PDB file of C-alpha atoms in Angstrom:
ATOM      1  CA  UNK A  13     113.813  87.420 106.955  1.00 43.00           C
ATOM      2  CA  UNK A  14     113.517  91.230 106.947  1.00 39.00           C
ATOM      3  CA  UNK A  15     116.404  93.156 108.242  1.00 41.00           C
ATOM      4  CA  UNK A  16     116.026  96.941 108.763  1.00 41.00           C
ATOM      5  CA  UNK A  17     118.615  99.136 107.098  1.00 38.00           C
ATOM      6  CA  UNK A  18     121.416 100.386 109.414  1.00 39.00           C
ATOM      7  CA  UNK A  19     123.253 103.628 108.747  1.00 33.00           C
ATOM      8  CA  UNK A  20     126.999 103.755 109.241  1.00 33.00           C
ATOM      9  CA  UNK A  21     127.617 107.525 108.737  1.00 31.00           C
ATOM     10  CA  UNK A  22     127.239 110.393 111.049  1.00 45.00           C
ATOM     11  CA  UNK A  23     124.304 112.736 110.872  1.00 54.00           C
ATOM     12  CA  UNK A  24     124.648 115.882 108.873  1.00 76.00           C
ATOM     13  CA  UNK A  25     126.488 118.215 111.097  1.00 80.00           C
ATOM     14  CA  UNK A  26     126.087 121.164 108.829  1.00 94.00           C
ATOM     15  CA  UNK A  27     128.879 123.557 107.983  1.00 96.00           C
ATOM     16  CA  UNK A  28     129.757 127.163 108.860  1.00 97.00           C
ATOM     17  CA  UNK A  29     131.560 129.260 106.156  1.00 98.00           C
ATOM     18  CA  UNK A  30     133.006 132.635 107.031  1.00 98.00           C
ATOM     19  CA  UNK A  31     134.152 134.885 104.246  1.00 98.00           C
ATOM     20  CA  UNK A  32     136.803 137.328 105.657  1.00 97.00           C
ATOM     21  CA  UNK A  33     136.885 139.916 102.862  1.00 97.00           C
ATOM     22  CA  UNK A  34     133.021 140.110 102.721  1.00 97.00           C
ATOM     23  CA  UNK A  35     132.655 139.908 106.495  1.00 98.00           C
ATOM     24  CA  UNK A  36     129.815 137.375 106.148  1.00 98.00           C
ATOM     25  CA  UNK A  37     128.922 134.030 107.882  1.00 98.00           C
ATOM     26  CA  UNK A  38     126.708 131.466 106.213  1.00 98.00           C
ATOM     27  CA  UNK A  39     125.455 128.353 107.947  1.00 97.00           C
ATOM     28  CA  UNK A  40     124.418 125.359 105.671  1.00 96.00           C
ATOM     29  CA  UNK A  41     122.341 122.725 107.530  1.00 95.00           C
ATOM     30  CA  UNK A  42     120.081 119.966 106.361  1.00 91.00           C
ATOM     31  CA  UNK A  43     119.605 121.270 102.862  1.00 90.00           C
ATOM     32  CA  UNK A  44     118.941 124.931 104.102  1.00 94.00           C
ATOM     33  CA  UNK A  45     121.054 127.991 104.024  1.00 96.00           C
ATOM     34  CA  UNK A  46     121.008 130.370 107.033  1.00 97.00           C
ATOM     35  CA  UNK A  47     122.337 133.844 106.200  1.00 97.00           C
ATOM     36  CA  UNK A  48     124.571 135.104 104.980  1.00 98.00           C
ATOM     37  CA  UNK A  49     124.838 137.094 108.138  1.00 98.00           C
ATOM     38  CA  UNK A  50     127.081 140.182 108.523  1.00 98.00           C
ATOM     39  CA  UNK A  51     129.860 139.689 111.174  1.00 98.00           C
ATOM     40  CA  UNK A  52     132.683 141.557 112.762  1.00 98.00           C
ATOM     41  CA  UNK A  53     136.052 139.957 112.479  1.00 98.00           C
ATOM     42  CA  UNK A  54     139.520 140.551 113.917  1.00 97.00           C
ATOM     43  CA  UNK A  55     141.567 143.692 113.356  1.00 95.00           C
ATOM     44  CA  UNK A  56     144.605 143.171 111.083  1.00 93.00           C
ATOM     45  CA  UNK A  57     146.778 143.211 114.169  1.00 94.00           C
ATOM     46  CA  UNK A  58     144.711 140.401 115.742  1.00 95.00           C
ATOM     47  CA  UNK A  59     143.208 138.627 112.681  1.00 96.00           C
ATOM     48  CA  UNK A  60     140.510 136.039 112.616  1.00 97.00           C
ATOM     49  CA  UNK A  61     142.373 132.783 111.930  1.00 97.00           C
ATOM     50  CA  UNK A  62     141.733 131.507 108.469  1.00 97.00           C
ATOM     51  CA  UNK A  63     141.519 127.774 108.169  1.00 97.00           C
ATOM     52  CA  UNK A  64     139.390 124.681 108.780  1.00 97.00           C
ATOM     53  CA  UNK A  65     138.213 124.456 112.474  1.00 97.00           C
ATOM     54  CA  UNK A  66     135.603 122.721 114.429  1.00 97.00           C
ATOM     55  CA  UNK A  67     132.943 123.916 117.010  1.00 97.00           C
ATOM     56  CA  UNK A  68     134.237 122.238 120.279  1.00 97.00           C
ATOM     57  CA  UNK A  69     132.340 124.238 122.904  1.00 96.00           C
ATOM     58  CA  UNK A  70     128.926 125.905 123.338  1.00 95.00           C
ATOM     59  CA  UNK A  71     127.700 128.173 126.076  1.00 92.00           C
ATOM     60  CA  UNK A  72     124.178 129.642 125.979  1.00 89.00           C
ATOM     61  CA  UNK A  73     125.062 132.112 128.711  1.00 82.00           C
ATOM     62  CA  UNK A  74     128.534 133.380 128.147  1.00 80.00           C
ATOM     63  CA  UNK A  75     130.236 134.611 131.298  1.00 74.00           C
ATOM     64  CA  UNK A  76     131.586 137.863 129.813  1.00 76.00           C
ATOM     65  CA  UNK A  77     128.880 140.287 128.572  1.00 78.00           C
ATOM     66  CA  UNK A  78     130.834 141.441 125.543  1.00 81.00           C
ATOM     67  CA  UNK A  79     130.184 137.988 124.124  1.00 88.00           C
ATOM     68  CA  UNK A  80     126.468 138.725 123.750  1.00 90.00           C
ATOM     69  CA  UNK A  81     123.866 136.075 124.198  1.00 90.00           C
ATOM     70  CA  UNK A  82     125.739 132.918 122.943  1.00 95.00           C
ATOM     71  CA  UNK A  83     129.255 131.479 122.547  1.00 96.00           C
ATOM     72  CA  UNK A  84     130.567 128.721 120.198  1.00 97.00           C
ATOM     73  CA  UNK A  85     134.188 127.954 120.828  1.00 97.00           C
ATOM     74  CA  UNK A  86     136.587 126.802 118.027  1.00 98.00           C
ATOM     75  CA  UNK A  87     139.499 124.403 118.243  1.00 97.00           C
ATOM     76  CA  UNK A  88     142.159 126.821 117.160  1.00 97.00           C
ATOM     77  CA  UNK A  89     145.287 125.547 118.862  1.00 96.00           C
ATOM     78  CA  UNK A  90     147.089 128.855 119.649  1.00 95.00           C
ATOM     79  CA  UNK A  91     144.301 130.855 121.327  1.00 93.00           C
ATOM     80  CA  UNK A  92     140.688 131.248 122.356  1.00 95.00           C
ATOM     81  CA  UNK A  93     138.482 132.019 119.316  1.00 97.00           C
ATOM     82  CA  UNK A  94     134.865 131.634 118.791  1.00 97.00           C
ATOM     83  CA  UNK A  95     131.608 132.750 117.166  1.00 98.00           C
ATOM     84  CA  UNK A  96     129.471 134.828 119.550  1.00 97.00           C
ATOM     85  CA  UNK A  97     126.968 137.547 119.910  1.00 96.00           C
ATOM     86  CA  UNK A  98     127.920 141.102 120.922  1.00 95.00           C
ATOM     87  CA  UNK A  99     126.887 143.887 123.105  1.00 93.00           C
ATOM     88  CA  UNK A 100     128.366 146.272 120.509  1.00 94.00           C
ATOM     89  CA  UNK A 101     126.119 145.848 117.460  1.00 96.00           C
ATOM     90  CA  UNK A 102     127.770 148.861 115.804  1.00 97.00           C
ATOM     91  CA  UNK A 103     130.883 146.730 115.386  1.00 97.00           C
ATOM     92  CA  UNK A 104     129.179 144.289 112.923  1.00 98.00           C
ATOM     93  CA  UNK A 105     130.594 144.678 109.415  1.00 98.00           C
ATOM     94  CA  UNK A 106     134.002 145.906 110.639  1.00 97.00           C
ATOM     95  CA  UNK A 107     137.399 144.486 111.474  1.00 97.00           C
ATOM     96  CA  UNK A 108     137.534 145.295 115.192  1.00 96.00           C
ATOM     97  CA  UNK A 109     137.707 142.203 117.313  1.00 96.00           C
ATOM     98  CA  UNK A 110     140.612 140.374 118.882  1.00 96.00           C
ATOM     99  CA  UNK A 111     140.093 137.536 116.401  1.00 97.00           C
ATOM    100  CA  UNK A 112     136.642 136.259 117.285  1.00 97.00           C
ATOM    101  CA  UNK A 113     133.637 136.282 114.922  1.00 98.00           C
ATOM    102  CA  UNK A 114     130.949 138.585 116.314  1.00 97.00           C
ATOM    103  CA  UNK A 115     127.351 138.354 115.166  1.00 98.00           C
ATOM    104  CA  UNK A 116     124.138 140.219 116.002  1.00 97.00           C
ATOM    105  CA  UNK A 117     122.572 138.475 119.001  1.00 96.00           C
ATOM    106  CA  UNK A 118     119.380 137.672 117.065  1.00 97.00           C
ATOM    107  CA  UNK A 119     121.503 135.972 114.273  1.00 98.00           C
ATOM    108  CA  UNK A 120     123.552 133.953 116.556  1.00 97.00           C
ATOM    109  CA  UNK A 121     120.515 132.832 118.477  1.00 96.00           C
ATOM    110  CA  UNK A 122     118.946 131.686 115.113  1.00 97.00           C
ATOM    111  CA  UNK A 123     121.773 129.257 114.378  1.00 98.00           C
ATOM    112  CA  UNK A 124     122.838 128.220 117.859  1.00 97.00           C
ATOM    113  CA  UNK A 125     120.310 125.554 118.532  1.00 96.00           C
ATOM    114  CA  UNK A 126     121.280 123.858 115.172  1.00 96.00           C
ATOM    115  CA  UNK A 127     125.021 123.934 115.593  1.00 97.00           C
ATOM    116  CA  UNK A 128     126.300 120.871 117.341  1.00 95.00           C
ATOM    117  CA  UNK A 129     129.710 120.057 118.670  1.00 95.00           C
ATOM    118  CA  UNK A 130     131.778 118.906 115.789  1.00 96.00           C
ATOM    119  CA  UNK A 131     130.304 121.251 113.217  1.00 96.00           C
ATOM    120  CA  UNK A 132     133.066 122.200 110.717  1.00 97.00           C
ATOM    121  CA  UNK A 133     133.926 125.877 110.386  1.00 97.00           C
ATOM    122  CA  UNK A 134     135.680 127.156 107.278  1.00 97.00           C
ATOM    123  CA  UNK A 135     137.188 130.614 107.565  1.00 98.00           C
ATOM    124  CA  UNK A 136     138.205 131.650 104.083  1.00 97.00           C
ATOM    125  CA  UNK A 137     140.039 134.539 102.397  1.00 95.00           C
ATOM    126  CA  UNK A 138     142.418 137.212 103.419  1.00 91.00           C
ATOM    127  CA  UNK A 139     142.204 140.739 104.747  1.00 88.00           C
ATOM    128  CA  UNK A 140     141.770 143.200 101.845  1.00 81.00           C
ATOM    129  CA  UNK A 141     144.797 145.410 101.306  1.00 72.00           C
ATOM    130  CA  UNK A 142     146.652 143.711 104.113  1.00 59.00           C
ATOM    131  CA  UNK A 143     150.342 143.124 103.283  1.00 54.00           C
ATOM    132  CA  UNK A 144     152.965 141.428 105.444  1.00 45.00           C
ATOM    133  CA  UNK A 145     156.060 143.674 106.111  1.00 47.00           C
ATOM    134  CA  UNK A 146     159.479 142.125 105.481  1.00 42.00           C
TER     135      UNK A 146
END
């Protein structure tokens, strides 16, 4: 008797990698690479949190205009952080945010439909020249 193959693993969620020193975001999904896209990151006083996070929220119409055209919230336990568009495109490529990852609206709109809840986000590296005071 023929039995169809059943799959026991989750579909490919893709993966977002953010390089703090290079200020770049790359999205890996279904064998393709999207980007790298230039991003704005947090100021040294309000840094983007390095670590392994997950997309836990998506909003195609963010309530606050500074968030640009899309919002993808992360599960950082000590604050509200996300990947979003911006109404200040001049900020891209700089350390200027309160910790969020800002993208050009066209770039975030490219990856937004492909990013699903549960997509892993790896924020890697440290701020160049940033030293902790003792």
